[in-house]
């Protein structure tokens, strides 16, 4: 497989208005895929609409928990590939409304998988999970064989998302791949509570960025374009049986960095190293270190990040300069 895999292929993307979804959609369009997106709301500030991507797609409107709507979309558009990215992705929102989070992340997943199963023509489904599904482990980095011990609402929703995939792979033979991504960043992320976009906005406004923790938690970050390439490589590996159905892979840069160090790199990219971060030290329940091994993705998918961190941050800052008119 390769670039020719996607030419003229009918691909369904849920969650296409999100950070990863909009990036993946643009990549697929550039590879000449015929992309069908499922949206619940029209988010005008999403990069899907700010760019010309939405105009190049078949845009459908449905709640992903609606089995009849999802079955109709997959069947009538004759989709052969599915990328299921729609989910509640903000930890704070998940805590405030656990019911809608479980509905979206868990019920939404089995609905998409069932719609794909019913159609009979889907050759593979990629479902996005998160490094947060691992919960707390002292042996680092996390590898895919580790238990999924996520206990908070957002983490548990990701664990349940993956649990739903297993019976579809085992009982029905559905070809399913699961992607556990590190902390995503890149153009189009307008969830300002996240570290990278929040820091960039503060920097471009000449304001000191605020760090909720003490700045010491260590995290993996992955550029959204690299993650999108990883999802496509995962789909290909599942579709041609290089990976067993139901398998999960980690996608990260494998270059762990503290929160404070990441803020400093963002300030450099924003040409505002003169700004001193305000460290609140309030998020005391943060997991100290979350690191992913991407060795499996390297070996099984042939995937490696193509972007150096500083280059990715420079492109990201340039996008926000234009967006914010700064």
PDB file of C-alpha atoms in Angstrom:
ATOM      1  CA  UNK A   1       0.000   0.000   0.000  1.00  0.00           C
ATOM      2  CA  UNK A   2       0.997   3.670  -0.076  1.00  0.00           C
ATOM      3  CA  UNK A   3      -0.253   6.974  -1.422  1.00  0.00           C
ATOM      4  CA  UNK A   4      -2.169   5.202  -4.200  1.00  0.00           C
ATOM      5  CA  UNK A   5      -4.162   3.422  -1.466  1.00  0.00           C
ATOM      6  CA  UNK A   6      -6.175   6.567  -0.821  1.00  0.00           C
ATOM      7  CA  UNK A   7      -6.800   7.821  -4.361  1.00  0.00           C
ATOM      8  CA  UNK A   8     -10.552   7.629  -5.063  1.00  0.00           C
ATOM      9  CA  UNK A   9     -11.107   5.662  -1.823  1.00  0.00           C
ATOM     10  CA  UNK A  10     -14.348   6.561  -0.024  1.00  0.00           C
ATOM     11  CA  UNK A  11     -13.282   7.381   3.543  1.00  0.00           C
ATOM     12  CA  UNK A  12     -15.507   8.219   6.503  1.00  0.00           C
ATOM     13  CA  UNK A  13     -14.110  10.510   9.209  1.00  0.00           C
ATOM     14  CA  UNK A  14     -16.013  11.166  12.426  1.00  0.00           C
ATOM     15  CA  UNK A  15     -14.898  14.082  14.568  1.00  0.00           C
ATOM     16  CA  UNK A  16     -13.615  15.857  11.476  1.00  0.00           C
ATOM     17  CA  UNK A  17     -14.052  19.302  13.014  1.00  0.00           C
ATOM     18  CA  UNK A  18     -11.544  18.540  15.789  1.00  0.00           C
ATOM     19  CA  UNK A  19      -7.810  19.138  15.831  1.00  0.00           C
ATOM     20  CA  UNK A  20      -6.781  15.680  14.616  1.00  0.00           C
ATOM     21  CA  UNK A  21      -9.888  15.154  12.504  1.00  0.00           C
ATOM     22  CA  UNK A  22      -9.446  18.303  10.451  1.00  0.00           C
ATOM     23  CA  UNK A  23      -5.757  17.572   9.901  1.00  0.00           C
ATOM     24  CA  UNK A  24      -6.464  13.979   8.854  1.00  0.00           C
ATOM     25  CA  UNK A  25      -9.243  15.123   6.536  1.00  0.00           C
ATOM     26  CA  UNK A  26      -6.946  17.570   4.751  1.00  0.00           C
ATOM     27  CA  UNK A  27      -4.240  14.917   4.382  1.00  0.00           C
ATOM     28  CA  UNK A  28      -6.718  12.449   2.894  1.00  0.00           C
ATOM     29  CA  UNK A  29      -8.047  15.073   0.488  1.00  0.00           C
ATOM     30  CA  UNK A  30      -4.514  15.885  -0.629  1.00  0.00           C
ATOM     31  CA  UNK A  31      -4.070  12.174  -1.396  1.00  0.00           C
ATOM     32  CA  UNK A  32      -7.207  12.380  -3.578  1.00  0.00           C
ATOM     33  CA  UNK A  33      -9.467  10.394  -1.281  1.00  0.00           C
ATOM     34  CA  UNK A  34     -13.217  10.993  -1.379  1.00  0.00           C
ATOM     35  CA  UNK A  35     -13.879  12.009   2.207  1.00  0.00           C
ATOM     36  CA  UNK A  36     -17.234  11.798   3.953  1.00  0.00           C
ATOM     37  CA  UNK A  37     -17.352  13.634   7.287  1.00  0.00           C
ATOM     38  CA  UNK A  38     -19.910  13.218  10.057  1.00  0.00           C
ATOM     39  CA  UNK A  39     -20.612  16.335  12.100  1.00  0.00           C
ATOM     40  CA  UNK A  40     -23.050  17.029  14.908  1.00  0.00           C
ATOM     41  CA  UNK A  41     -22.445  20.796  15.056  1.00  0.00           C
ATOM     42  CA  UNK A  42     -21.134  23.331  12.605  1.00  0.00           C
ATOM     43  CA  UNK A  43     -18.133  24.809  14.392  1.00  0.00           C
ATOM     44  CA  UNK A  44     -17.322  27.892  12.331  1.00  0.00           C
ATOM     45  CA  UNK A  45     -13.891  28.355  13.914  1.00  0.00           C
ATOM     46  CA  UNK A  46     -12.815  24.787  13.173  1.00  0.00           C
ATOM     47  CA  UNK A  47     -10.009  24.595  10.636  1.00  0.00           C
ATOM     48  CA  UNK A  48     -12.229  22.234   8.649  1.00  0.00           C
ATOM     49  CA  UNK A  49     -14.379  25.249   7.754  1.00  0.00           C
ATOM     50  CA  UNK A  50     -11.737  27.978   7.911  1.00  0.00           C
ATOM     51  CA  UNK A  51      -9.807  26.128   5.213  1.00  0.00           C
ATOM     52  CA  UNK A  52     -11.438  24.821   2.048  1.00  0.00           C
ATOM     53  CA  UNK A  53     -11.539  21.255   3.402  1.00  0.00           C
ATOM     54  CA  UNK A  54     -15.276  21.164   4.143  1.00  0.00           C
ATOM     55  CA  UNK A  55     -16.057  22.318   0.599  1.00  0.00           C
ATOM     56  CA  UNK A  56     -14.111  19.338  -0.752  1.00  0.00           C
ATOM     57  CA  UNK A  57     -15.944  16.746   1.380  1.00  0.00           C
ATOM     58  CA  UNK A  58     -19.341  15.156   1.531  1.00  0.00           C
ATOM     59  CA  UNK A  59     -20.609  16.724   4.763  1.00  0.00           C
ATOM     60  CA  UNK A  60     -23.234  14.787   6.704  1.00  0.00           C
ATOM     61  CA  UNK A  61     -24.992  15.766   9.924  1.00  0.00           C
ATOM     62  CA  UNK A  62     -25.681  13.183  12.610  1.00  0.00           C
ATOM     63  CA  UNK A  63     -25.096  12.272  16.215  1.00  0.00           C
ATOM     64  CA  UNK A  64     -22.655   9.357  16.243  1.00  0.00           C
ATOM     65  CA  UNK A  65     -24.811   7.589  18.848  1.00  0.00           C
ATOM     66  CA  UNK A  66     -27.657   7.346  16.306  1.00  0.00           C
ATOM     67  CA  UNK A  67     -27.283   3.843  14.879  1.00  0.00           C
ATOM     68  CA  UNK A  68     -29.776   4.313  12.059  1.00  0.00           C
ATOM     69  CA  UNK A  69     -28.151   7.550  10.900  1.00  0.00           C
ATOM     70  CA  UNK A  70     -24.641   6.094  11.039  1.00  0.00           C
ATOM     71  CA  UNK A  71     -25.705   2.923   9.242  1.00  0.00           C
ATOM     72  CA  UNK A  72     -27.311   5.001   6.501  1.00  0.00           C
ATOM     73  CA  UNK A  73     -24.212   7.151   6.050  1.00  0.00           C
ATOM     74  CA  UNK A  74     -21.744   4.264   5.908  1.00  0.00           C
ATOM     75  CA  UNK A  75     -23.974   2.247   3.594  1.00  0.00           C
ATOM     76  CA  UNK A  76     -25.258   4.913   1.200  1.00  0.00           C
ATOM     77  CA  UNK A  77     -21.848   6.544   0.722  1.00  0.00           C
ATOM     78  CA  UNK A  78     -20.269   3.090   0.297  1.00  0.00           C
ATOM     79  CA  UNK A  79     -17.412   3.881   2.645  1.00  0.00           C
ATOM     80  CA  UNK A  80     -14.578   1.354   2.632  1.00  0.00           C
ATOM     81  CA  UNK A  81     -12.416   3.030   5.293  1.00  0.00           C
ATOM     82  CA  UNK A  82     -13.479   4.510   8.624  1.00  0.00           C
ATOM     83  CA  UNK A  83     -11.558   6.756  10.998  1.00  0.00           C
ATOM     84  CA  UNK A  84     -13.495   7.171  14.220  1.00  0.00           C
ATOM     85  CA  UNK A  85     -12.179  10.265  15.999  1.00  0.00           C
ATOM     86  CA  UNK A  86     -15.394  11.777  17.392  1.00  0.00           C
ATOM     87  CA  UNK A  87     -15.242  11.921  21.191  1.00  0.00           C
ATOM     88  CA  UNK A  88     -15.276  14.218  24.175  1.00  0.00           C
ATOM     89  CA  UNK A  89     -11.626  15.259  24.278  1.00  0.00           C
ATOM     90  CA  UNK A  90     -11.511  17.877  27.039  1.00  0.00           C
ATOM     91  CA  UNK A  91     -10.790  16.501  30.510  1.00  0.00           C
ATOM     92  CA  UNK A  92     -12.585  19.344  32.296  1.00  0.00           C
ATOM     93  CA  UNK A  93     -15.743  18.902  30.238  1.00  0.00           C
ATOM     94  CA  UNK A  94     -15.635  15.147  30.888  1.00  0.00           C
ATOM     95  CA  UNK A  95     -15.510  15.739  34.636  1.00  0.00           C
ATOM     96  CA  UNK A  96     -18.425  18.173  34.528  1.00  0.00           C
ATOM     97  CA  UNK A  97     -20.618  15.902  32.409  1.00  0.00           C
ATOM     98  CA  UNK A  98     -19.638  12.235  32.663  1.00  0.00           C
ATOM     99  CA  UNK A  99     -22.892  10.957  31.157  1.00  0.00           C
ATOM    100  CA  UNK A 100     -22.481  12.770  27.848  1.00  0.00           C
ATOM    101  CA  UNK A 101     -18.804  11.782  27.835  1.00  0.00           C
ATOM    102  CA  UNK A 102     -19.590   8.073  28.162  1.00  0.00           C
ATOM    103  CA  UNK A 103     -22.419   8.409  25.650  1.00  0.00           C
ATOM    104  CA  UNK A 104     -20.160  10.045  23.086  1.00  0.00           C
ATOM    105  CA  UNK A 105     -16.974   8.062  23.655  1.00  0.00           C
ATOM    106  CA  UNK A 106     -18.361   4.604  24.405  1.00  0.00           C
ATOM    107  CA  UNK A 107     -21.808   4.346  22.846  1.00  0.00           C
ATOM    108  CA  UNK A 108     -20.562   6.385  19.906  1.00  0.00           C
ATOM    109  CA  UNK A 109     -17.809   3.842  19.325  1.00  0.00           C
ATOM    110  CA  UNK A 110     -20.026   0.766  19.304  1.00  0.00           C
ATOM    111  CA  UNK A 111     -22.481   2.617  17.050  1.00  0.00           C
ATOM    112  CA  UNK A 112     -19.786   3.353  14.482  1.00  0.00           C
ATOM    113  CA  UNK A 113     -18.427  -0.194  14.671  1.00  0.00           C
ATOM    114  CA  UNK A 114     -21.910  -1.669  14.279  1.00  0.00           C
ATOM    115  CA  UNK A 115     -22.660   0.580  11.308  1.00  0.00           C
ATOM    116  CA  UNK A 116     -19.413  -0.554   9.698  1.00  0.00           C
ATOM    117  CA  UNK A 117     -20.245  -4.207  10.400  1.00  0.00           C
ATOM    118  CA  UNK A 118     -23.731  -3.912   8.952  1.00  0.00           C
ATOM    119  CA  UNK A 119     -22.516  -2.321   5.733  1.00  0.00           C
ATOM    120  CA  UNK A 120     -20.345  -5.282   4.819  1.00  0.00           C
ATOM    121  CA  UNK A 121     -18.050  -3.137   2.700  1.00  0.00           C
ATOM    122  CA  UNK A 122     -15.760  -1.540   5.282  1.00  0.00           C
ATOM    123  CA  UNK A 123     -12.203  -2.884   4.970  1.00  0.00           C
ATOM    124  CA  UNK A 124     -10.907  -1.409   8.215  1.00  0.00           C
ATOM    125  CA  UNK A 125     -11.690   0.952  11.086  1.00  0.00           C
ATOM    126  CA  UNK A 126      -9.220   3.037  13.073  1.00  0.00           C
ATOM    127  CA  UNK A 127     -10.375   4.183  16.506  1.00  0.00           C
ATOM    128  CA  UNK A 128      -8.490   6.840  18.460  1.00  0.00           C
ATOM    129  CA  UNK A 129      -7.755   6.300  22.125  1.00  0.00           C
ATOM    130  CA  UNK A 130      -5.187   8.124  24.274  1.00  0.00           C
ATOM    131  CA  UNK A 131      -2.107   7.651  26.418  1.00  0.00           C
ATOM    132  CA  UNK A 132      -4.417   8.583  29.314  1.00  0.00           C
ATOM    133  CA  UNK A 133      -6.020   5.133  29.076  1.00  0.00           C
ATOM    134  CA  UNK A 134      -2.908   3.661  30.706  1.00  0.00           C
ATOM    135  CA  UNK A 135      -3.519   5.552  33.938  1.00  0.00           C
ATOM    136  CA  UNK A 136      -0.553   5.415  36.313  1.00  0.00           C
ATOM    137  CA  UNK A 137       2.399   3.097  35.700  1.00  0.00           C
ATOM    138  CA  UNK A 138       5.780   3.377  37.348  1.00  0.00           C
ATOM    139  CA  UNK A 139       7.682   1.457  34.642  1.00  0.00           C
ATOM    140  CA  UNK A 140       8.354   3.844  31.776  1.00  0.00           C
ATOM    141  CA  UNK A 141       7.848   4.248  28.901  1.00  0.00           C
ATOM    142  CA  UNK A 142       4.363   2.795  28.448  1.00  0.00           C
ATOM    143  CA  UNK A 143       4.183  -0.085  25.994  1.00  0.00           C
ATOM    144  CA  UNK A 144       1.043  -1.465  24.423  1.00  0.00           C
ATOM    145  CA  UNK A 145       1.067  -4.626  26.566  1.00  0.00           C
ATOM    146  CA  UNK A 146       0.547  -2.614  29.761  1.00  0.00           C
ATOM    147  CA  UNK A 147      -2.809  -2.813  31.490  1.00  0.00           C
ATOM    148  CA  UNK A 148      -5.246   0.032  30.934  1.00  0.00           C
ATOM    149  CA  UNK A 149      -5.756   1.480  34.408  1.00  0.00           C
ATOM    150  CA  UNK A 150      -7.327   4.857  33.668  1.00  0.00           C
ATOM    151  CA  UNK A 151      -9.689   5.645  36.539  1.00  0.00           C
ATOM    152  CA  UNK A 152     -10.830   9.261  36.086  1.00  0.00           C
ATOM    153  CA  UNK A 153     -13.835  10.012  33.838  1.00  0.00           C
ATOM    154  CA  UNK A 154     -11.871  10.894  30.701  1.00  0.00           C
ATOM    155  CA  UNK A 155      -9.383   8.063  31.212  1.00  0.00           C
ATOM    156  CA  UNK A 156     -12.094   5.495  31.930  1.00  0.00           C
ATOM    157  CA  UNK A 157     -14.036   6.547  28.842  1.00  0.00           C
ATOM    158  CA  UNK A 158     -10.955   5.777  26.746  1.00  0.00           C
ATOM    159  CA  UNK A 159     -10.527   2.405  28.445  1.00  0.00           C
ATOM    160  CA  UNK A 160     -14.168   1.571  27.725  1.00  0.00           C
ATOM    161  CA  UNK A 161     -13.768   2.761  24.132  1.00  0.00           C
ATOM    162  CA  UNK A 162     -11.040   0.198  23.619  1.00  0.00           C
ATOM    163  CA  UNK A 163     -13.025  -2.521  25.411  1.00  0.00           C
ATOM    164  CA  UNK A 164     -15.870  -2.059  22.927  1.00  0.00           C
ATOM    165  CA  UNK A 165     -13.499  -2.678  20.020  1.00  0.00           C
ATOM    166  CA  UNK A 166     -12.361  -6.095  21.194  1.00  0.00           C
ATOM    167  CA  UNK A 167     -15.603  -8.088  20.712  1.00  0.00           C
ATOM    168  CA  UNK A 168     -16.105  -6.605  17.253  1.00  0.00           C
ATOM    169  CA  UNK A 169     -12.640  -7.804  16.316  1.00  0.00           C
ATOM    170  CA  UNK A 170     -13.007 -11.241  17.945  1.00  0.00           C
ATOM    171  CA  UNK A 171     -16.694 -12.102  17.460  1.00  0.00           C
ATOM    172  CA  UNK A 172     -17.307 -10.510  14.075  1.00  0.00           C
ATOM    173  CA  UNK A 173     -13.883 -10.373  12.489  1.00  0.00           C
ATOM    174  CA  UNK A 174     -14.064  -6.614  12.003  1.00  0.00           C
ATOM    175  CA  UNK A 175     -10.659  -5.164  11.144  1.00  0.00           C
ATOM    176  CA  UNK A 176      -9.975  -2.580  13.842  1.00  0.00           C
ATOM    177  CA  UNK A 177      -6.851  -0.666  14.823  1.00  0.00           C
ATOM    178  CA  UNK A 178      -6.537   1.487  17.946  1.00  0.00           C
ATOM    179  CA  UNK A 179      -4.254   4.527  18.151  1.00  0.00           C
ATOM    180  CA  UNK A 180      -3.036   5.761  21.539  1.00  0.00           C
ATOM    181  CA  UNK A 181      -1.662   9.223  20.916  1.00  0.00           C
ATOM    182  CA  UNK A 182       0.495  11.387  23.115  1.00  0.00           C
ATOM    183  CA  UNK A 183      -0.447  15.029  23.719  1.00  0.00           C
ATOM    184  CA  UNK A 184      -1.479  16.437  20.365  1.00  0.00           C
ATOM    185  CA  UNK A 185      -0.648  19.965  19.265  1.00  0.00           C
ATOM    186  CA  UNK A 186      -0.757  21.882  16.026  1.00  0.00           C
ATOM    187  CA  UNK A 187      -2.659  24.387  13.886  1.00  0.00           C
ATOM    188  CA  UNK A 188      -6.388  24.584  14.531  1.00  0.00           C
ATOM    189  CA  UNK A 189      -6.515  23.673  18.220  1.00  0.00           C
ATOM    190  CA  UNK A 190      -8.803  26.272  19.785  1.00  0.00           C
ATOM    191  CA  UNK A 191      -9.193  24.587  23.152  1.00  0.00           C
ATOM    192  CA  UNK A 192      -7.364  27.370  24.954  1.00  0.00           C
ATOM    193  CA  UNK A 193      -7.166  25.417  28.220  1.00  0.00           C
ATOM    194  CA  UNK A 194      -4.592  23.163  26.560  1.00  0.00           C
ATOM    195  CA  UNK A 195      -0.959  24.002  27.130  1.00  0.00           C
ATOM    196  CA  UNK A 196       0.266  24.783  23.623  1.00  0.00           C
ATOM    197  CA  UNK A 197      -2.592  26.922  22.232  1.00  0.00           C
ATOM    198  CA  UNK A 198      -3.063  28.685  25.565  1.00  0.00           C
ATOM    199  CA  UNK A 199       0.625  29.549  25.759  1.00  0.00           C
ATOM    200  CA  UNK A 200       0.746  30.738  22.152  1.00  0.00           C
ATOM    201  CA  UNK A 201      -2.272  32.995  22.603  1.00  0.00           C
ATOM    202  CA  UNK A 202      -0.768  34.525  25.740  1.00  0.00           C
ATOM    203  CA  UNK A 203       2.583  35.032  24.027  1.00  0.00           C
ATOM    204  CA  UNK A 204       1.081  36.698  20.959  1.00  0.00           C
ATOM    205  CA  UNK A 205      -0.879  39.017  23.249  1.00  0.00           C
ATOM    206  CA  UNK A 206       2.215  39.850  25.277  1.00  0.00           C
ATOM    207  CA  UNK A 207       0.803  38.204  28.385  1.00  0.00           C
ATOM    208  CA  UNK A 208       2.600  35.844  30.754  1.00  0.00           C
ATOM    209  CA  UNK A 209       1.443  32.253  30.142  1.00  0.00           C
ATOM    210  CA  UNK A 210      -0.113  30.457  33.094  1.00  0.00           C
ATOM    211  CA  UNK A 211       0.939  26.943  34.135  1.00  0.00           C
ATOM    212  CA  UNK A 212      -1.656  25.269  36.347  1.00  0.00           C
ATOM    213  CA  UNK A 213       0.738  22.602  37.674  1.00  0.00           C
ATOM    214  CA  UNK A 214       4.180  23.188  39.155  1.00  0.00           C
ATOM    215  CA  UNK A 215       5.662  22.759  35.682  1.00  0.00           C
ATOM    216  CA  UNK A 216       7.457  19.486  36.424  1.00  0.00           C
ATOM    217  CA  UNK A 217       5.085  16.836  34.915  1.00  0.00           C
ATOM    218  CA  UNK A 218       6.772  15.100  31.998  1.00  0.00           C
ATOM    219  CA  UNK A 219       4.726  14.429  28.879  1.00  0.00           C
ATOM    220  CA  UNK A 220       5.006  13.159  25.320  1.00  0.00           C
ATOM    221  CA  UNK A 221       3.870  15.492  22.561  1.00  0.00           C
ATOM    222  CA  UNK A 222       3.100  14.633  18.955  1.00  0.00           C
ATOM    223  CA  UNK A 223       2.492  17.036  16.086  1.00  0.00           C
ATOM    224  CA  UNK A 224      -0.962  16.641  14.628  1.00  0.00           C
ATOM    225  CA  UNK A 225       0.335  16.065  11.083  1.00  0.00           C
ATOM    226  CA  UNK A 226       2.544  13.237  12.303  1.00  0.00           C
ATOM    227  CA  UNK A 227      -0.410  11.736  14.187  1.00  0.00           C
ATOM    228  CA  UNK A 228      -2.590  11.905  11.060  1.00  0.00           C
ATOM    229  CA  UNK A 229       0.096  10.067   9.091  1.00  0.00           C
ATOM    230  CA  UNK A 230       0.217   7.477  11.871  1.00  0.00           C
ATOM    231  CA  UNK A 231      -3.538   6.880  11.650  1.00  0.00           C
ATOM    232  CA  UNK A 232      -3.322   6.265   7.917  1.00  0.00           C
ATOM    233  CA  UNK A 233      -0.364   3.905   8.367  1.00  0.00           C
ATOM    234  CA  UNK A 234      -2.317   2.049  11.060  1.00  0.00           C
ATOM    235  CA  UNK A 235      -5.330   1.644   8.782  1.00  0.00           C
ATOM    236  CA  UNK A 236      -3.122   0.173   6.060  1.00  0.00           C
ATOM    237  CA  UNK A 237      -1.478  -2.254   8.503  1.00  0.00           C
ATOM    238  CA  UNK A 238      -4.866  -3.452   9.766  1.00  0.00           C
ATOM    239  CA  UNK A 239      -6.402  -3.693   6.302  1.00  0.00           C
ATOM    240  CA  UNK A 240      -3.600  -5.859   4.904  1.00  0.00           C
ATOM    241  CA  UNK A 241      -3.308  -7.914   8.128  1.00  0.00           C
ATOM    242  CA  UNK A 242       0.193  -6.808   9.106  1.00  0.00           C
ATOM    243  CA  UNK A 243      -1.353  -6.192  12.522  1.00  0.00           C
ATOM    244  CA  UNK A 244      -3.981  -8.388  14.174  1.00  0.00           C
ATOM    245  CA  UNK A 245      -7.422  -6.851  14.430  1.00  0.00           C
ATOM    246  CA  UNK A 246      -7.982  -5.116  17.745  1.00  0.00           C
ATOM    247  CA  UNK A 247      -4.326  -4.237  18.204  1.00  0.00           C
ATOM    248  CA  UNK A 248      -3.307  -0.876  19.638  1.00  0.00           C
ATOM    249  CA  UNK A 249      -0.234   1.206  18.808  1.00  0.00           C
ATOM    250  CA  UNK A 250       1.306   4.191  20.558  1.00  0.00           C
ATOM    251  CA  UNK A 251       2.037   7.324  18.549  1.00  0.00           C
ATOM    252  CA  UNK A 252       4.484   9.754  20.124  1.00  0.00           C
ATOM    253  CA  UNK A 253       7.709  11.606  19.489  1.00  0.00           C
ATOM    254  CA  UNK A 254       9.499   9.656  22.239  1.00  0.00           C
ATOM    255  CA  UNK A 255      11.080  12.932  23.318  1.00  0.00           C
ATOM    256  CA  UNK A 256       9.637  13.542  26.795  1.00  0.00           C
ATOM    257  CA  UNK A 257       9.686  17.097  28.048  1.00  0.00           C
ATOM    258  CA  UNK A 258       8.436  18.852  31.173  1.00  0.00           C
ATOM    259  CA  UNK A 259       5.490  21.221  31.007  1.00  0.00           C
ATOM    260  CA  UNK A 260       7.753  24.162  31.841  1.00  0.00           C
ATOM    261  CA  UNK A 261      10.256  23.183  29.142  1.00  0.00           C
ATOM    262  CA  UNK A 262       7.455  22.939  26.593  1.00  0.00           C
ATOM    263  CA  UNK A 263       6.222  26.402  27.540  1.00  0.00           C
ATOM    264  CA  UNK A 264       9.740  27.741  27.087  1.00  0.00           C
ATOM    265  CA  UNK A 265       9.990  26.168  23.616  1.00  0.00           C
ATOM    266  CA  UNK A 266       6.621  27.672  22.670  1.00  0.00           C
ATOM    267  CA  UNK A 267       7.738  31.106  23.884  1.00  0.00           C
ATOM    268  CA  UNK A 268      10.902  30.789  21.793  1.00  0.00           C
ATOM    269  CA  UNK A 269       8.862  29.892  18.720  1.00  0.00           C
ATOM    270  CA  UNK A 270       6.612  32.888  19.444  1.00  0.00           C
ATOM    271  CA  UNK A 271       9.653  35.170  19.798  1.00  0.00           C
ATOM    272  CA  UNK A 272       8.564  36.054  23.343  1.00  0.00           C
ATOM    273  CA  UNK A 273      11.210  34.434  25.507  1.00  0.00           C
ATOM    274  CA  UNK A 274      11.121  37.613  27.580  1.00  0.00           C
ATOM    275  CA  UNK A 275       7.814  36.540  29.124  1.00  0.00           C
ATOM    276  CA  UNK A 276       8.048  34.760  32.478  1.00  0.00           C
ATOM    277  CA  UNK A 277       5.475  31.963  32.976  1.00  0.00           C
ATOM    278  CA  UNK A 278       3.213  32.178  36.008  1.00  0.00           C
ATOM    279  CA  UNK A 279       3.461  28.810  37.770  1.00  0.00           C
ATOM    280  CA  UNK A 280       0.377  28.224  39.917  1.00  0.00           C
ATOM    281  CA  UNK A 281       1.393  24.822  41.265  1.00  0.00           C
ATOM    282  CA  UNK A 282      -2.247  23.928  41.838  1.00  0.00           C
ATOM    283  CA  UNK A 283      -2.755  20.716  39.840  1.00  0.00           C
ATOM    284  CA  UNK A 284      -1.355  18.438  42.538  1.00  0.00           C
ATOM    285  CA  UNK A 285      -3.041  15.251  41.283  1.00  0.00           C
ATOM    286  CA  UNK A 286      -1.168  15.255  37.952  1.00  0.00           C
ATOM    287  CA  UNK A 287       0.582  12.011  36.981  1.00  0.00           C
ATOM    288  CA  UNK A 288       4.302  12.921  37.288  1.00  0.00           C
ATOM    289  CA  UNK A 289       5.458  11.188  34.103  1.00  0.00           C
ATOM    290  CA  UNK A 290       3.619   9.802  31.088  1.00  0.00           C
ATOM    291  CA  UNK A 291       5.897   8.514  28.371  1.00  0.00           C
ATOM    292  CA  UNK A 292       5.057   6.325  25.387  1.00  0.00           C
ATOM    293  CA  UNK A 293       7.192   3.866  23.470  1.00  0.00           C
ATOM    294  CA  UNK A 294       6.448   4.014  19.743  1.00  0.00           C
ATOM    295  CA  UNK A 295       8.680   1.055  18.884  1.00  0.00           C
ATOM    296  CA  UNK A 296       5.676  -0.990  17.753  1.00  0.00           C
ATOM    297  CA  UNK A 297       4.561   1.786  15.388  1.00  0.00           C
ATOM    298  CA  UNK A 298       8.094   1.990  13.989  1.00  0.00           C
ATOM    299  CA  UNK A 299       8.321  -1.754  13.370  1.00  0.00           C
ATOM    300  CA  UNK A 300       4.757  -2.650  12.361  1.00  0.00           C
ATOM    301  CA  UNK A 301       3.682   0.535  10.586  1.00  0.00           C
ATOM    302  CA  UNK A 302       6.956   1.974   9.351  1.00  0.00           C
ATOM    303  CA  UNK A 303       5.853   5.204  11.031  1.00  0.00           C
ATOM    304  CA  UNK A 304       8.141   7.783  12.573  1.00  0.00           C
ATOM    305  CA  UNK A 305       7.497  11.471  13.264  1.00  0.00           C
ATOM    306  CA  UNK A 306       8.594  13.562  10.299  1.00  0.00           C
ATOM    307  CA  UNK A 307       8.584  16.897  12.139  1.00  0.00           C
ATOM    308  CA  UNK A 308      11.206  18.248  14.532  1.00  0.00           C
ATOM    309  CA  UNK A 309       9.604  19.879  17.548  1.00  0.00           C
ATOM    310  CA  UNK A 310      10.845  23.403  16.862  1.00  0.00           C
ATOM    311  CA  UNK A 311       9.778  23.243  13.199  1.00  0.00           C
ATOM    312  CA  UNK A 312       6.331  22.000  14.209  1.00  0.00           C
ATOM    313  CA  UNK A 313       5.988  24.756  16.808  1.00  0.00           C
ATOM    314  CA  UNK A 314       7.074  27.391  14.279  1.00  0.00           C
ATOM    315  CA  UNK A 315       4.369  26.267  11.824  1.00  0.00           C
ATOM    316  CA  UNK A 316       1.835  26.136  14.646  1.00  0.00           C
ATOM    317  CA  UNK A 317       2.664  29.661  15.868  1.00  0.00           C
ATOM    318  CA  UNK A 318       2.413  30.984  12.294  1.00  0.00           C
ATOM    319  CA  UNK A 319      -1.125  29.595  12.059  1.00  0.00           C
ATOM    320  CA  UNK A 320      -2.151  31.288  15.307  1.00  0.00           C
ATOM    321  CA  UNK A 321      -0.604  34.595  14.216  1.00  0.00           C
ATOM    322  CA  UNK A 322      -2.896  34.568  11.228  1.00  0.00           C
ATOM    323  CA  UNK A 323      -5.896  33.353  13.210  1.00  0.00           C
ATOM    324  CA  UNK A 324      -5.496  35.942  15.949  1.00  0.00           C
ATOM    325  CA  UNK A 325      -4.311  38.709  13.640  1.00  0.00           C
ATOM    326  CA  UNK A 326      -1.227  39.109  15.791  1.00  0.00           C
TER     327      UNK A 326
END
